[in-house]
Short mmCIF file of C-alpha atoms and ligand atoms in Angstrom, two decimals:
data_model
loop_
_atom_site.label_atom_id
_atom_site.label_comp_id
_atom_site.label_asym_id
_atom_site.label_seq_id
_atom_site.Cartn_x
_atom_site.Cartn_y
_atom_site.Cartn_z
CA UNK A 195 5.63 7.43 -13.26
CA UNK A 196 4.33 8.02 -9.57
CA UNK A 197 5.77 10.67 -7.80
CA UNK A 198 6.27 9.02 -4.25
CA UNK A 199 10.02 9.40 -4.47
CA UNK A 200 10.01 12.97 -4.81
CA UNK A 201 6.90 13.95 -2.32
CA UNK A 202 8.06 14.81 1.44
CA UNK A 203 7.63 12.14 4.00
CA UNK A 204 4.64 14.00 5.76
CA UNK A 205 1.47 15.37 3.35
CA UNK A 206 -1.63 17.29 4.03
CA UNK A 207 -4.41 15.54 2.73
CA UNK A 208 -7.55 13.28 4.08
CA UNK A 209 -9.40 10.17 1.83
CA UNK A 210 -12.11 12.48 0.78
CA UNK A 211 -9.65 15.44 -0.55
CA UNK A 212 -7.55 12.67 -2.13
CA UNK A 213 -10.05 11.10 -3.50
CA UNK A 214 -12.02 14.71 -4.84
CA UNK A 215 -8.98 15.69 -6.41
CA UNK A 216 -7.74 13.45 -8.82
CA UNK A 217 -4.58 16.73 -9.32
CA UNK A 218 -3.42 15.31 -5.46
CA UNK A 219 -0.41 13.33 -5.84
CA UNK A 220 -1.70 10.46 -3.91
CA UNK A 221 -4.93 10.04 -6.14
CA UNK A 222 -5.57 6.69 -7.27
CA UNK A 223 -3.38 4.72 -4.60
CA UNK A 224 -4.66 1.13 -3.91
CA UNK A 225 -6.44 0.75 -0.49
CA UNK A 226 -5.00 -2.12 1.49
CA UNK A 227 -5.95 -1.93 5.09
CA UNK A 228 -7.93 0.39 7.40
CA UNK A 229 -7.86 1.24 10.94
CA UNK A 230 -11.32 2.24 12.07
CA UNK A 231 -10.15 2.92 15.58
CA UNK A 232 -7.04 4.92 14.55
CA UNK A 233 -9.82 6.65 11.81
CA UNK A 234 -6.73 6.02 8.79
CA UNK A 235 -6.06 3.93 6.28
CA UNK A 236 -3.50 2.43 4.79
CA UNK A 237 -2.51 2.46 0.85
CA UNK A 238 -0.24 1.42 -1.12
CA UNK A 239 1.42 2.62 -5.03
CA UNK A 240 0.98 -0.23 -7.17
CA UNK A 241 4.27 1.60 -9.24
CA UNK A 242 6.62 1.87 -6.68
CA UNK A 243 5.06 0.11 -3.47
CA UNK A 244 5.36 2.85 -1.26
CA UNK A 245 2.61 2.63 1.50
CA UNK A 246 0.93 5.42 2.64
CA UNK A 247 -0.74 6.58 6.00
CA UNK A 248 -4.18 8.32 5.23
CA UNK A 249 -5.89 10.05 7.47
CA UNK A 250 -10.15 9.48 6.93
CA UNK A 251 -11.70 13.16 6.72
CA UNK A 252 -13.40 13.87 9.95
CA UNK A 253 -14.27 17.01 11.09
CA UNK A 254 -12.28 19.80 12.88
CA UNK A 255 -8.81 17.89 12.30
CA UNK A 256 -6.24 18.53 8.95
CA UNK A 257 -5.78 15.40 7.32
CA UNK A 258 -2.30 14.00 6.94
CA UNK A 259 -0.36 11.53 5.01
CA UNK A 260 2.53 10.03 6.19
CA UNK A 261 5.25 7.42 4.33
CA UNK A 262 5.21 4.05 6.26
CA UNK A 263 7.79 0.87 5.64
CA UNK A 264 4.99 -1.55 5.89
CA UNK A 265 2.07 -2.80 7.40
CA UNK A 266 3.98 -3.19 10.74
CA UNK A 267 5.49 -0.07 11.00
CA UNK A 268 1.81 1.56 10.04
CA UNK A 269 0.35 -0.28 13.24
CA UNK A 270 2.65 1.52 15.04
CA UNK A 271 2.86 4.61 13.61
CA UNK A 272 2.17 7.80 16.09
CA UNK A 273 1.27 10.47 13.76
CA UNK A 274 1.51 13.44 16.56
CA UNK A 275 4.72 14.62 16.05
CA UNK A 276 3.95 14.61 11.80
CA UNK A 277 1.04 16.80 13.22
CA UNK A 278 3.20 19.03 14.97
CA UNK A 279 5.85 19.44 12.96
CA UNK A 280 2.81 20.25 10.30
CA UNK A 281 1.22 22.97 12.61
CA UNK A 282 5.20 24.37 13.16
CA UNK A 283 5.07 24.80 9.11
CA UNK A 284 2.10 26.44 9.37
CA UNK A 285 3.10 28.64 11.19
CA UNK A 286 6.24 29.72 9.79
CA UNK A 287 9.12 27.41 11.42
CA UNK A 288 10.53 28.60 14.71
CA UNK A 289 11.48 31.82 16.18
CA UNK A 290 14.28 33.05 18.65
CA UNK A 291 12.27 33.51 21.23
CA UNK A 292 11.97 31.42 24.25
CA UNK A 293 9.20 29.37 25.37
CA UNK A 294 7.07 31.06 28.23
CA UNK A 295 6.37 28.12 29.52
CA UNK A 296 7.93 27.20 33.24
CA UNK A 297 11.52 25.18 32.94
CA UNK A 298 10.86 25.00 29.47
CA UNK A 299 13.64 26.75 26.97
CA UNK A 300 12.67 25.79 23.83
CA UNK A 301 12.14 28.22 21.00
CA UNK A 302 8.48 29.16 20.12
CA UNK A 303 6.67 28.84 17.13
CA UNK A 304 6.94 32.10 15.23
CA UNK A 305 4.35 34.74 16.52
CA UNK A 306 3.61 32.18 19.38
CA UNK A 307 4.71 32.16 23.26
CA UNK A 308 5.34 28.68 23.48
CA UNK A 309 7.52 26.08 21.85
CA UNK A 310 5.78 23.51 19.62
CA UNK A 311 5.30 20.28 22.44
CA UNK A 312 3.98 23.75 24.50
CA UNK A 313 1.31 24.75 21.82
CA UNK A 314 0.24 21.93 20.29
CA UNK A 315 -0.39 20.18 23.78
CA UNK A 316 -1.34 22.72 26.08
CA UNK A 317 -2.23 25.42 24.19
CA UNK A 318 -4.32 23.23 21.94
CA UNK A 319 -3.13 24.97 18.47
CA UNK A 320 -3.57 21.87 16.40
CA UNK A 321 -3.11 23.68 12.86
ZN1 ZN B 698 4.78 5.36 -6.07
ZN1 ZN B 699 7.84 24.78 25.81
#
């Protein structure tokens, strides 16, 4: 049995650590599609079905995986917020504190100033 019903919606992982660990959960998936320009491919479980966004390893960015419909929902697929809400695990979850920055009353990212959109964006903390 595949375990794509019970893995969350969002993974870390890139084609080369998928494919260099055959322990990852999404080892093995059949390739169907690749976006050069969007540096991801797409892939599919031949048990279930379930299509996966895969990032391609490049450097200085964490790989993700993210659960897509279909094909036409993975050509449309913005991955930013899966990468935010990634970097907001990373990091802990949210605090109580309020984001420093101007108009903005968010809640930070634990042990950070600034709320997520705030950090990720203009702060440029990407993991
Ligand atoms: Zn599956
Ligand atoms: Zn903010």
């Amino acid at each position: 049995m595949c375990q794509c019903s019970t893995l969350a919606d969002i993974l870390l992982g890139d084609d080369e650590i998928i494919s260099n660990n055959p322990q990852h959960p999404l080892h093995g998936l059949d390739e169907v599609d690749w976006n050069p320009s969007q540096w991801a491919c797409l892939n599919q479980c031949s048990m279930c079905g379930q299509y996966w966004h895969i990032d391609i390893a490049r450097a200085n960015q964490i790989g993700i995986c993210v659960k897509v419909q279909d094909r036409d929902a993975w050509q449309k697929l913005d991955t930013t917020h899966a990468r935010i809400d990634l970097m907001v695990q990373n990091h802990g979850g949210l605090s109580f504190e309020i984001c420093k920055w101007k108009q903005c009353n968010k809640n930070c990212v634990k042990g950070l100033a600034f709320c997520p959109e705030h950090a990720y964006f203009e702060m440029d903390i990407k993991a």
